[in-house]
Amino acid sequence: MAIKIYNTLSRTKEDFKPGTPLKATFYVCGPTVYDYIHIGNARVFIVFDVIRRYLQYRDFDVKLVQNYTDIDDKMINRAKEQGITVPELAARFIEAYESDVAALKVRPADIKPRATEHVEQIVGLIQKLLTNGYAYVSEGDVYYDTSRFADYGKLSQQKQDELVAGARVEPGEKKRSPLDFALWKQRKEGEPSWKSPWGEGRPGWHIECSAMSTHYFKDTLDIHAGGADLIFPHHENEIAQTWGADSRPLARYWMHAGYLNIESQKMSKSLGNVRTVRELLEQHDPLDLRFLILSAHYRSPLNFSADLVAQSRAGRQRLQEMIDNFLVAQDGAATRQDQGEEKLLADLKEAKARFISAMDDDFNTAEALGVVFDLARSCNIYLKENHPYNMELISEALNFYRDFNGIFEVLEIPEKQELDNEVSALIARRDKARENKEWATSDKIRDELAARGIVLEDTPHGTRWKRKDCLQ
RNA sequence: GGCGACAUAGCCAAGUGGUAAGGCAGAGGACUGCAAAUCCUUUAUCCCCGGUUCGAAUCCGGGUGUCGCCUCCA
């Protein structure tokens, strides 16, 4: 069975057939590094992180490129506001970005190119467009001539004349058509600039992604991804540029993550509800944030609120409890064969198949989580009813959860359960007290440990302990 | 105005023709010295009205509602 990907270009799910079997070239539009990223940005990066990991799990050799946009109007304006240079601004927020997404367990891309380090490639691409007649120079600026590209509007499913009708025309435009967009902008006083055949200036926004993806992948790439709002005009323009220069599609599959709303409202500066990752990390466990984001399908709109994070946390705890219990059980040495074992074995096998089938179907993380919860119930029943346990079965189940977590990363699954001699000694004392029905003593010990953030659970096979999460 | 998406229990959320996964919260029960955890039971006329079909949450038409894009906002 092939992996299916919803391709924005065709508006259907298609079988994933990369240019080279079992290789996937993957480009995700990265941040403009002028500010801290917000939770909506984070959704995009988390979703495509999981998709990347799943492709790897399915034996694809994935090469991921994610750019930094470190030169554009927002960069220039913000640097001016803060009285620093654009490169200083970029350095600061690249660092902030990397630390934010690392906290969210997003693995770094293989290559992280910056626009300003690829001006040579950008200029080369613009020259090609001029040579091929897809661009024109106008008073020091260079524009893409959208009228030359018949498929312009295909990705966003809009007709050119309709786009023209809806377009806003700025006074003093140097463009021939309102749909044309800047490839190169003439230098303005006090702005960073580079030399070019058309005079000093800087790249337009859209050209960098076309230039860098071509530079690193040479050929049509397999997956190009980003937030839904990039469909138009950014990705539309990238397609036009690459076609104009090389007469080839930029990407085979276009993937777009849905919006994230705050308390059912669009996140916007005017509403004052932009929530930065930095701020949210102070209030929430990053794994809870990941879990919430993965609990909906990546293309659906997703709501964000503290209450929903709490719901996610509670659900996540259920899985974590089960894992912790399995880790404790793993320390035993017993084996035995019985009916419960066959049941769990069958459930495990089914869960693996269902998990893959859910994820193969356009990365349906919500359904996959359902599978994981179903299996957790089976695991809990096994633990409850089948002591002593079959160690092989226990570790096989744990391996499934390790594979799952290697993709989703919403749990903590250490190799072995944590040991603490002092706690063990206190538990032993308490067990003795309980044997003698000295409840006051036993409860006192439990309270003492609770005050230290350690929660005890008495099971038929002994007392176990766990750390109560300190985060609120 | 043009284009598009979505509408499933108190909350979140899967499910694209065959009779509603899963999670959170709630209720009852089992287990426990008490807890905690766990297990069992329980909670849905799938926005409305038509139509197609033996059969629709799923397809078609209409309506209502929410949202997005058309503004270099992920």
Coordinates of C-alpha atoms (C1' of nucleotides) in Angstrom, one line a residue:
Chain A
M1 CA 0.0 0.0 0.0
A2 CA 1.3 3.4 -1.0
I3 CA 1.3 6.5 1.2
K4 CA -1.4 8.9 0.1
I5 CA -0.8 12.6 0.2
Y6 CA -3.4 15.3 -0.4
N7 CA -2.0 17.5 -3.1
T8 CA -3.2 21.0 -3.0
L9 CA -2.5 21.2 -6.8
S10 CA -5.1 18.5 -7.6
R11 CA -7.2 18.9 -4.5
T12 CA -7.2 15.1 -4.2
K13 CA -5.3 12.5 -2.3
E14 CA -2.7 10.9 -4.6
D15 CA -0.4 8.0 -4.2
F16 CA 3.0 9.3 -3.1
K17 CA 5.5 8.5 -5.9
P18 CA 8.7 10.3 -5.4
G19 CA 11.1 11.0 -8.3
T20 CA 13.4 8.3 -7.0
P21 CA 11.9 5.3 -5.2
L22 CA 12.3 5.5 -1.4
K23 CA 13.9 8.9 -1.5
A24 CA 11.9 12.0 -0.6
T25 CA 13.1 15.6 -1.3
F26 CA 11.2 17.8 1.0
Y27 CA 11.1 21.6 1.2
V28 CA 9.3 23.5 4.0
C29 CA 9.0 27.2 3.9
G30 CA 10.7 28.5 7.0
P31 CA 10.2 31.6 9.1
T32 CA 10.9 35.2 8.3
V33 CA 13.2 35.8 11.2
Y34 CA 11.9 39.2 12.4
D35 CA 10.1 38.1 15.6
Y36 CA 9.4 35.2 17.8
I37 CA 7.4 32.4 16.2
H38 CA 3.8 31.9 17.4
I39 CA 1.9 28.8 18.1
G40 CA 0.4 28.9 14.6
N41 CA 3.9 28.8 13.0
A42 CA 4.7 26.0 15.4
R43 CA 1.8 24.0 14.1
V44 CA 3.3 24.0 10.6
F45 CA 6.7 23.0 11.8
I46 CA 5.4 20.3 14.2
V47 CA 3.1 18.8 11.5
F48 CA 5.8 18.6 8.9
D49 CA 8.3 17.3 11.5
V50 CA 6.0 14.4 12.1
I51 CA 5.4 13.8 8.4
R52 CA 9.1 13.8 7.8
R53 CA 9.6 11.3 10.7
Y54 CA 6.9 9.1 9.4
L55 CA 8.4 9.0 5.9
Q56 CA 11.6 7.9 7.5
Y57 CA 9.8 5.3 9.5
R58 CA 8.4 4.0 6.2
D59 CA 12.0 3.7 5.0
F60 CA 12.2 6.8 2.9
D61 CA 15.5 8.6 2.7
V62 CA 14.3 12.1 3.4
K63 CA 16.3 15.2 2.6
L64 CA 14.7 18.2 4.3
V65 CA 15.5 21.8 3.4
Q66 CA 14.0 24.6 5.3
N67 CA 14.9 28.2 4.6
Y68 CA 15.3 31.3 6.7
T69 CA 13.9 34.4 5.1
D70 CA 16.3 37.0 6.4
I71 CA 15.7 39.8 4.0
D72 CA 12.4 41.4 3.2
D73 CA 10.2 44.4 4.2
K74 CA 9.3 43.1 7.6
M75 CA 13.0 42.5 8.4
I76 CA 14.0 46.0 7.2
N77 CA 11.2 47.7 9.1
R78 CA 11.8 45.8 12.3
A79 CA 15.5 46.3 12.3
K80 CA 14.9 50.0 11.8
E81 CA 12.5 50.1 14.8
Q82 CA 15.0 48.4 17.0
G83 CA 17.9 50.4 15.8
I84 CA 19.9 47.4 14.8
T85 CA 21.1 46.0 11.4
V86 CA 19.1 43.5 9.4
P87 CA 21.8 40.8 9.9
E88 CA 21.8 41.4 13.6
L89 CA 18.0 41.0 13.7
A90 CA 18.3 37.8 11.7
A91 CA 20.9 36.4 13.9
R92 CA 18.8 37.1 17.0
F93 CA 15.7 35.5 15.7
I94 CA 17.3 32.6 14.0
E95 CA 18.7 31.7 17.4
A96 CA 15.3 32.2 19.0
Y97 CA 13.6 30.1 16.4
E98 CA 16.0 27.2 16.8
S99 CA 15.6 27.2 20.5
D100 CA 11.8 27.4 20.4
V101 CA 11.4 24.5 17.9
A102 CA 14.0 22.4 19.7
A103 CA 11.9 22.8 22.9
L104 CA 8.9 21.5 20.8
K105 CA 11.0 18.5 19.7
V106 CA 11.1 19.6 16.1
R107 CA 14.2 18.1 14.6
P108 CA 16.3 20.5 12.6
A109 CA 16.2 20.3 8.8
D110 CA 19.2 18.8 7.0
I111 CA 19.9 22.1 5.3
K112 CA 18.9 25.5 6.6
P113 CA 19.8 28.0 3.9
R114 CA 19.4 31.7 4.2
A115 CA 18.1 34.0 1.5
T116 CA 21.0 36.4 1.9
E117 CA 23.5 33.7 1.3
H118 CA 22.0 32.7 -2.0
V119 CA 21.8 36.1 -3.8
E120 CA 24.0 34.7 -6.5
Q121 CA 21.6 31.9 -7.3
I122 CA 18.7 34.3 -7.0
V123 CA 20.3 36.7 -9.5
G124 CA 21.0 33.8 -11.8
L125 CA 17.4 32.7 -11.7
I126 CA 16.1 36.2 -12.5
Q127 CA 18.5 36.4 -15.4
K128 CA 17.1 33.1 -16.8
L129 CA 13.6 34.5 -16.4
L130 CA 14.5 37.6 -18.3
T131 CA 16.2 35.6 -21.0
N132 CA 13.2 33.4 -21.4
G133 CA 10.9 36.4 -21.5
Y134 CA 9.1 35.7 -18.3
A135 CA 10.3 38.9 -16.6
Y136 CA 10.9 42.5 -17.4
V137 CA 12.9 45.4 -15.9
S138 CA 11.1 48.5 -14.8
E139 CA 13.0 51.4 -13.4
G140 CA 15.5 49.3 -11.5
D141 CA 13.0 46.7 -10.3
V142 CA 12.4 43.4 -12.0
Y143 CA 9.0 41.9 -12.2
Y144 CA 7.6 38.5 -13.2
D145 CA 5.2 38.7 -16.1
T146 CA 2.3 36.6 -15.0
S147 CA 0.5 37.0 -18.4
R148 CA 3.2 34.7 -19.8
F149 CA 2.4 31.8 -17.6
A150 CA -0.9 30.2 -18.5
D151 CA -1.1 28.1 -15.4
Y152 CA -0.8 31.1 -13.1
G153 CA -3.6 30.6 -10.5
K154 CA -3.8 26.9 -10.8
L155 CA -2.6 26.1 -7.3
S156 CA -5.0 28.5 -5.7
Q157 CA -7.7 27.6 -8.2
Q158 CA -8.3 31.1 -9.4
K159 CA -8.5 32.4 -12.9
Q160 CA -6.2 35.2 -13.9
D161 CA -9.0 37.6 -14.8
E162 CA -10.7 37.0 -11.5
L163 CA -7.4 37.7 -9.7
V164 CA -7.0 40.9 -11.6
A165 CA -10.5 41.9 -10.6
G166 CA -9.8 41.4 -6.9
A167 CA -6.3 42.8 -6.9
R168 CA -5.5 46.0 -5.2
V169 CA -3.7 48.5 -7.3
E170 CA -1.2 50.7 -5.5
P171 CA -0.6 54.1 -6.9
G172 CA 2.8 54.6 -8.6
E173 CA 3.1 50.9 -9.5
K174 CA 5.8 50.0 -11.8
K175 CA 4.2 46.7 -12.8
R176 CA 2.4 46.1 -16.0
S177 CA -0.3 44.0 -14.4
P178 CA -1.4 44.0 -10.8
L179 CA -0.7 40.3 -10.7
D180 CA 2.9 40.7 -11.6
F181 CA 5.2 40.5 -8.6
A182 CA 8.7 41.7 -7.8
L183 CA 11.7 39.5 -8.4
W184 CA 14.2 42.2 -7.6
K185 CA 13.7 45.5 -5.8
Q186 CA 15.8 48.5 -6.4
R187 CA 17.9 49.7 -3.5
K188 CA 16.4 52.3 -1.2
E189 CA 18.5 54.5 1.1
G190 CA 19.6 52.7 4.2
E191 CA 18.5 49.3 3.1
P192 CA 20.7 46.2 2.6
S193 CA 21.5 45.7 -1.0
W194 CA 23.5 43.5 -3.4
K195 CA 24.9 44.2 -6.8
S196 CA 23.0 42.9 -9.9
P197 CA 22.9 43.5 -13.6
W198 CA 19.9 45.8 -12.9
G199 CA 21.7 47.9 -10.3
E200 CA 21.9 47.6 -6.6
G201 CA 18.9 46.0 -4.9
R202 CA 17.5 43.1 -3.0
P203 CA 15.5 40.0 -3.9
G204 CA 11.7 39.8 -3.8
W205 CA 10.2 37.4 -1.3
H206 CA 9.1 34.6 -3.6
I207 CA 12.3 34.2 -5.6
E208 CA 14.4 32.9 -2.7
C209 CA 12.5 29.6 -2.3
S210 CA 12.6 28.9 -6.0
A211 CA 16.3 29.7 -6.2
M212 CA 17.3 27.7 -3.1
S213 CA 15.2 24.6 -3.8
T214 CA 16.7 24.5 -7.3
H215 CA 20.1 25.0 -5.9
Y216 CA 19.9 22.2 -3.3
F217 CA 17.7 19.7 -5.2
K218 CA 18.6 20.5 -8.9
D219 CA 15.4 19.0 -10.1
T220 CA 11.7 18.9 -9.3
L221 CA 11.3 18.2 -5.6
D222 CA 8.9 15.7 -4.1
I223 CA 7.1 17.7 -1.4
H224 CA 6.8 21.4 -1.0
A225 CA 5.1 22.4 2.2
G226 CA 4.0 25.4 4.3
G227 CA 1.0 27.0 5.9
A228 CA -2.2 27.3 4.1
D229 CA -1.9 31.0 3.7
L230 CA 1.2 30.5 1.5
I231 CA -0.9 29.0 -1.3
F232 CA -1.5 32.4 -2.7
P233 CA 0.5 34.2 -3.7
H234 CA 3.8 32.8 -2.4
H235 CA 3.6 29.2 -3.7
E236 CA 1.7 30.3 -6.8
N237 CA 4.6 32.6 -7.6
E238 CA 7.3 30.0 -6.8
I239 CA 5.7 27.7 -9.3
A240 CA 5.6 30.4 -11.9
Q241 CA 9.2 31.3 -11.4
T242 CA 10.5 27.8 -11.7
W243 CA 8.4 27.1 -14.7
G244 CA 9.6 30.3 -16.4
A245 CA 13.2 29.5 -15.7
D246 CA 13.4 25.7 -16.3
S247 CA 10.1 24.6 -17.9
R248 CA 9.5 22.2 -15.1
P249 CA 7.2 21.9 -12.1
L250 CA 8.8 23.0 -8.8
A251 CA 7.3 20.2 -6.8
R252 CA 5.2 17.1 -7.3
Y253 CA 3.2 17.4 -4.1
W254 CA 2.1 20.6 -2.4
M255 CA 1.1 20.2 1.2
H256 CA -0.5 22.9 3.3
A257 CA -1.2 22.9 7.0
G258 CA -4.5 24.4 8.2
Y259 CA -4.9 27.5 10.4
L260 CA -4.7 27.6 14.1
N261 CA -7.1 29.9 15.9
I262 CA -7.0 31.2 19.4
E263 CA -10.1 30.8 21.4
S264 CA -11.9 30.3 18.1
Q265 CA -10.6 33.6 16.7
K266 CA -8.0 34.3 14.2
M267 CA -4.7 35.1 15.7
S268 CA -3.9 38.7 14.8
K269 CA -2.1 41.6 16.2
S270 CA -5.2 43.8 16.2
L271 CA -7.0 41.3 18.5
G272 CA -3.9 41.1 20.6
N273 CA -4.2 37.3 20.8
V274 CA -0.9 36.3 19.2
R275 CA 0.6 33.7 21.4
T276 CA 4.3 33.1 21.0
V277 CA 5.8 29.7 21.5
R278 CA 8.2 31.3 23.9
E279 CA 5.3 32.5 26.1
L280 CA 3.4 29.2 25.9
L281 CA 6.4 27.2 26.9
E282 CA 6.5 29.0 30.2
Q283 CA 2.9 27.8 30.9
H284 CA 2.7 24.4 29.3
D285 CA 4.6 21.2 28.8
P286 CA 5.9 21.2 25.2
L287 CA 4.7 17.6 24.8
D288 CA 1.1 18.7 25.6
L289 CA 1.4 21.3 22.9
R290 CA 2.6 18.7 20.4
F291 CA -0.2 16.4 21.4
L292 CA -2.8 19.0 20.9
I293 CA -1.6 19.9 17.5
L294 CA -1.4 16.2 16.5
S295 CA -4.8 15.4 17.8
A296 CA -6.5 17.0 14.7
H297 CA -5.8 16.3 11.1
Y298 CA -3.1 18.6 9.8
R299 CA -5.3 20.2 7.2
S300 CA -8.2 21.0 9.5
P301 CA -8.5 24.2 11.3
L302 CA -7.4 23.8 14.9
N303 CA -8.5 25.7 17.9
F304 CA -6.1 26.6 20.7
S305 CA -6.9 27.4 24.3
A306 CA -5.6 26.6 27.7
D307 CA -8.6 24.3 28.3
L308 CA -7.7 22.3 25.2
V309 CA -4.1 22.0 26.3
A310 CA -5.4 20.6 29.6
Q311 CA -7.5 18.1 27.8
S312 CA -4.6 17.0 25.8
R313 CA -2.5 16.7 28.8
A314 CA -5.0 14.5 30.5
G315 CA -5.1 12.2 27.5
R316 CA -1.4 12.1 27.2
Q317 CA -1.1 11.2 30.9
R318 CA -3.2 8.1 30.3
L319 CA -0.7 6.9 27.7
Q320 CA 2.2 7.9 29.9
E321 CA 0.8 6.0 32.9
M322 CA 0.4 2.8 30.8
I323 CA 4.0 3.2 29.5
D324 CA 5.3 3.7 33.0
N325 CA 3.5 0.6 34.2
F326 CA 5.0 -1.4 31.4
L327 CA 8.5 -0.1 32.2
V328 CA 8.0 -1.3 35.7
A329 CA 6.6 -4.6 34.5
Q330 CA 9.6 -5.0 32.2
D331 CA 11.8 -5.4 35.3
G332 CA 10.3 -8.7 36.2
A333 CA 11.8 -11.9 34.9
A334 CA 8.7 -14.1 34.6
T335 CA 7.3 -15.6 31.5
R336 CA 4.1 -17.5 31.0
Q337 CA 1.7 -18.4 28.3
D338 CA -2.0 -17.9 28.5
Q339 CA -5.1 -16.5 26.8
G340 CA -4.5 -12.9 27.8
E341 CA -1.2 -13.1 26.1
E342 CA -2.7 -14.2 22.8
K343 CA -5.2 -11.4 23.1
L344 CA -2.6 -8.7 23.6
L345 CA -0.5 -10.2 20.8
A346 CA -3.4 -10.1 18.4
D347 CA -4.3 -6.5 19.5
L348 CA -0.7 -5.4 19.1
K349 CA -0.6 -6.8 15.6
E350 CA -3.8 -5.2 14.7
A351 CA -2.7 -1.9 16.2
K352 CA 0.5 -1.8 14.1
A353 CA -1.5 -2.4 10.9
R354 CA -4.1 0.2 11.8
F355 CA -1.5 2.7 12.8
I356 CA 0.3 2.4 9.4
S357 CA -2.9 2.5 7.5
A358 CA -4.0 5.7 9.3
M359 CA -0.7 7.4 8.7
D360 CA -0.5 6.2 5.2
D361 CA -3.8 7.9 4.5
D362 CA -2.5 11.5 4.3
F363 CA -0.9 11.4 7.7
N364 CA -4.1 11.0 9.7
T365 CA -2.5 11.6 13.1
A366 CA -5.9 11.8 14.9
E367 CA -6.9 8.4 13.8
A368 CA -3.4 7.0 14.6
L369 CA -3.8 8.4 18.1
G370 CA -7.1 6.5 18.4
V371 CA -5.2 3.3 17.6
V372 CA -2.6 4.0 20.2
F373 CA -5.3 4.6 22.8
D374 CA -7.1 1.4 21.9
L375 CA -4.0 -0.6 22.4
A376 CA -3.3 1.1 25.7
R377 CA -6.6 -0.3 27.0
S378 CA -5.5 -3.8 25.9
C379 CA -2.1 -3.2 27.6
N380 CA -3.7 -2.1 30.8
I381 CA -6.0 -5.2 30.9
Y382 CA -3.0 -7.4 30.3
L383 CA -1.1 -5.9 33.2
K384 CA -4.1 -6.2 35.4
E385 CA -5.0 -9.8 34.6
N386 CA -1.9 -11.6 33.5
H387 CA 0.7 -11.4 36.2
P388 CA 3.4 -12.8 36.0
Y389 CA 4.1 -11.3 32.6
N390 CA 5.7 -12.5 29.4
M391 CA 8.8 -10.3 29.1
E392 CA 9.0 -10.7 25.4
L393 CA 5.5 -9.5 24.9
I394 CA 6.0 -6.6 27.2
S395 CA 9.0 -5.4 25.3
E396 CA 7.3 -6.0 22.0
A397 CA 4.5 -3.7 23.1
L398 CA 7.0 -1.2 24.4
N399 CA 8.7 -1.3 21.1
F400 CA 5.5 -0.4 19.3
Y401 CA 5.2 2.6 21.6
R402 CA 8.8 3.5 21.0
D403 CA 8.2 3.5 17.3
F404 CA 5.1 5.6 17.7
N405 CA 6.9 8.0 20.0
G406 CA 9.8 8.2 17.6
I407 CA 7.3 9.8 15.1
F408 CA 4.9 11.7 17.4
E409 CA 7.2 12.4 20.3
V410 CA 4.5 13.1 22.8
L411 CA 5.6 10.7 25.6
E412 CA 8.7 10.0 27.6
I413 CA 9.9 6.5 27.2
P414 CA 13.2 5.9 28.9
E415 CA 15.1 2.6 28.5
K416 CA 14.4 1.6 32.1
Q417 CA 12.4 2.8 34.9
E418 CA 14.0 5.4 37.1
L419 CA 15.5 4.2 40.3
D420 CA 15.9 6.1 43.6
N421 CA 17.3 4.3 46.6
E422 CA 15.9 6.8 49.1
V423 CA 12.5 6.5 47.7
S424 CA 12.7 2.8 47.6
A425 CA 13.7 2.7 51.2
L426 CA 10.7 4.8 52.2
I427 CA 8.4 2.6 50.2
A428 CA 9.8 -0.4 51.9
R429 CA 9.2 1.2 55.3
R430 CA 5.7 2.1 54.3
D431 CA 5.0 -1.4 53.0
K432 CA 6.0 -2.8 56.4
A433 CA 3.7 -0.4 58.1
R434 CA 0.9 -1.4 55.8
E435 CA 1.4 -5.0 56.6
N436 CA 1.0 -4.1 60.2
K437 CA -2.0 -2.0 59.4
E438 CA -0.3 1.1 60.7
W439 CA -2.2 3.4 58.4
A440 CA -1.1 6.6 60.1
T441 CA 2.5 5.8 59.5
S442 CA 1.9 4.6 56.0
D443 CA -0.1 7.7 55.1
K444 CA 2.5 9.9 56.6
I445 CA 5.2 8.5 54.4
R446 CA 2.9 8.8 51.4
D447 CA 2.2 12.5 52.2
E448 CA 5.9 13.2 52.7
L449 CA 6.7 11.8 49.3
A450 CA 3.7 13.6 47.8
A451 CA 5.2 16.9 49.1
R452 CA 8.3 16.0 47.2
G453 CA 6.3 15.5 44.0
I454 CA 6.3 11.7 44.2
V455 CA 3.0 9.9 43.9
L456 CA 2.6 6.3 45.1
E457 CA 0.3 3.6 43.7
D458 CA -0.4 0.4 45.4
T459 CA -0.8 -2.5 42.9
P460 CA -1.4 -6.2 43.7
H461 CA 2.2 -6.7 42.6
G462 CA 3.8 -4.1 44.8
T463 CA 3.9 -0.3 45.2
R464 CA 5.3 1.8 42.4
W465 CA 6.0 5.5 42.3
K466 CA 6.1 8.2 39.8
R467 CA 6.9 11.8 39.6
K468 CA 4.0 14.1 39.6
D469 CA 4.5 16.7 36.9
C470 CA 5.4 20.0 38.4
L471 CA 4.2 22.0 35.5
Q472 CA 0.7 23.4 36.2
Chain B
rG1 C1' -17.9 41.1 -5.5
rG2 C1' -14.7 36.4 -7.0
rC3 C1' -12.7 31.7 -5.1
rG4 C1' -12.5 28.0 -1.3
rA5 C1' -13.1 25.3 3.3
rC6 C1' -15.8 23.6 7.3
rA7 C1' -20.5 22.2 10.3
rU8 C1' -20.3 14.8 14.1
rA9 C1' -22.1 14.0 22.0
rG10 C1' -20.9 19.1 27.5
rC11 C1' -15.6 19.8 25.2
rC12 C1' -11.8 17.9 21.5
rA13 C1' -11.9 14.7 17.3
rA14 C1' -11.7 10.3 13.4
rG15 C1' -14.9 8.3 10.0
rU16 C1' -16.4 9.7 1.8
rG17 C1' -22.4 4.7 0.7
rG18 C1' -23.9 -0.4 4.8
rU19 C1' -25.8 1.4 9.7
rA20 C1' -21.4 6.4 14.4
rA21 C1' -13.2 5.1 16.4
rG22 C1' -10.6 7.4 20.2
rG23 C1' -9.6 11.2 24.1
rC24 C1' -11.3 14.8 28.0
rA25 C1' -15.2 15.9 31.3
rG26 C1' -19.7 13.7 33.9
rA27 C1' -22.6 9.5 36.2
rG28 C1' -22.9 4.4 38.2
rG29 C1' -20.2 0.0 39.5
rA30 C1' -15.6 -3.2 40.5
rC31 C1' -10.8 -3.1 42.8
rU32 C1' -8.3 -0.5 47.3
rG33 C1' -7.3 0.2 54.6
rC34 C1' -8.0 5.1 52.3
rA35 C1' -6.1 7.0 47.9
rA36 C1' -4.1 6.9 43.1
rA37 C1' -4.1 4.2 38.7
rU38 C1' -6.9 0.6 36.1
rC39 C1' -11.2 -2.1 34.4
rC40 C1' -16.6 -2.5 33.3
rU41 C1' -21.3 0.1 32.2
rU42 C1' -23.4 4.7 30.6
rU43 C1' -23.9 9.8 27.3
rA44 C1' -25.1 11.3 19.3
rU45 C1' -32.4 12.0 15.8
rC46 C1' -24.0 13.1 12.5
rC47 C1' -26.7 22.0 11.3
rC48 C1' -31.8 22.3 8.5
rC49 C1' -35.0 21.0 4.0
rG50 C1' -35.4 18.2 -0.3
rG51 C1' -33.4 14.4 -3.8
rU52 C1' -30.6 9.8 -5.6
rU53 C1' -30.2 4.7 -3.5
rC54 C1' -32.4 -1.5 -1.0
rG55 C1' -29.5 1.6 2.3
rA56 C1' -26.3 8.4 3.4
rA57 C1' -22.8 11.5 8.6
rU58 C1' -20.9 10.0 3.9
rC59 C1' -23.3 11.5 -3.0
rC60 C1' -26.5 15.7 -5.5
rG61 C1' -29.5 20.4 -5.0
rG62 C1' -31.2 24.3 -1.9
rG63 C1' -30.9 26.9 2.9
rU64 C1' -28.5 28.5 7.5
rG65 C1' -24.1 29.3 10.2
rU66 C1' -18.7 29.7 11.0
rC67 C1' -14.1 30.6 8.8
rG68 C1' -10.3 31.5 5.2
rC69 C1' -7.9 33.4 0.6
rC70 C1' -8.1 37.4 -3.1
rU71 C1' -3.6 42.7 1.3
rC72 C1' 4.8 40.0 0.6
rC73 C1' 0.0 37.0 7.9
rA74 C1' 2.4 30.0 9.0

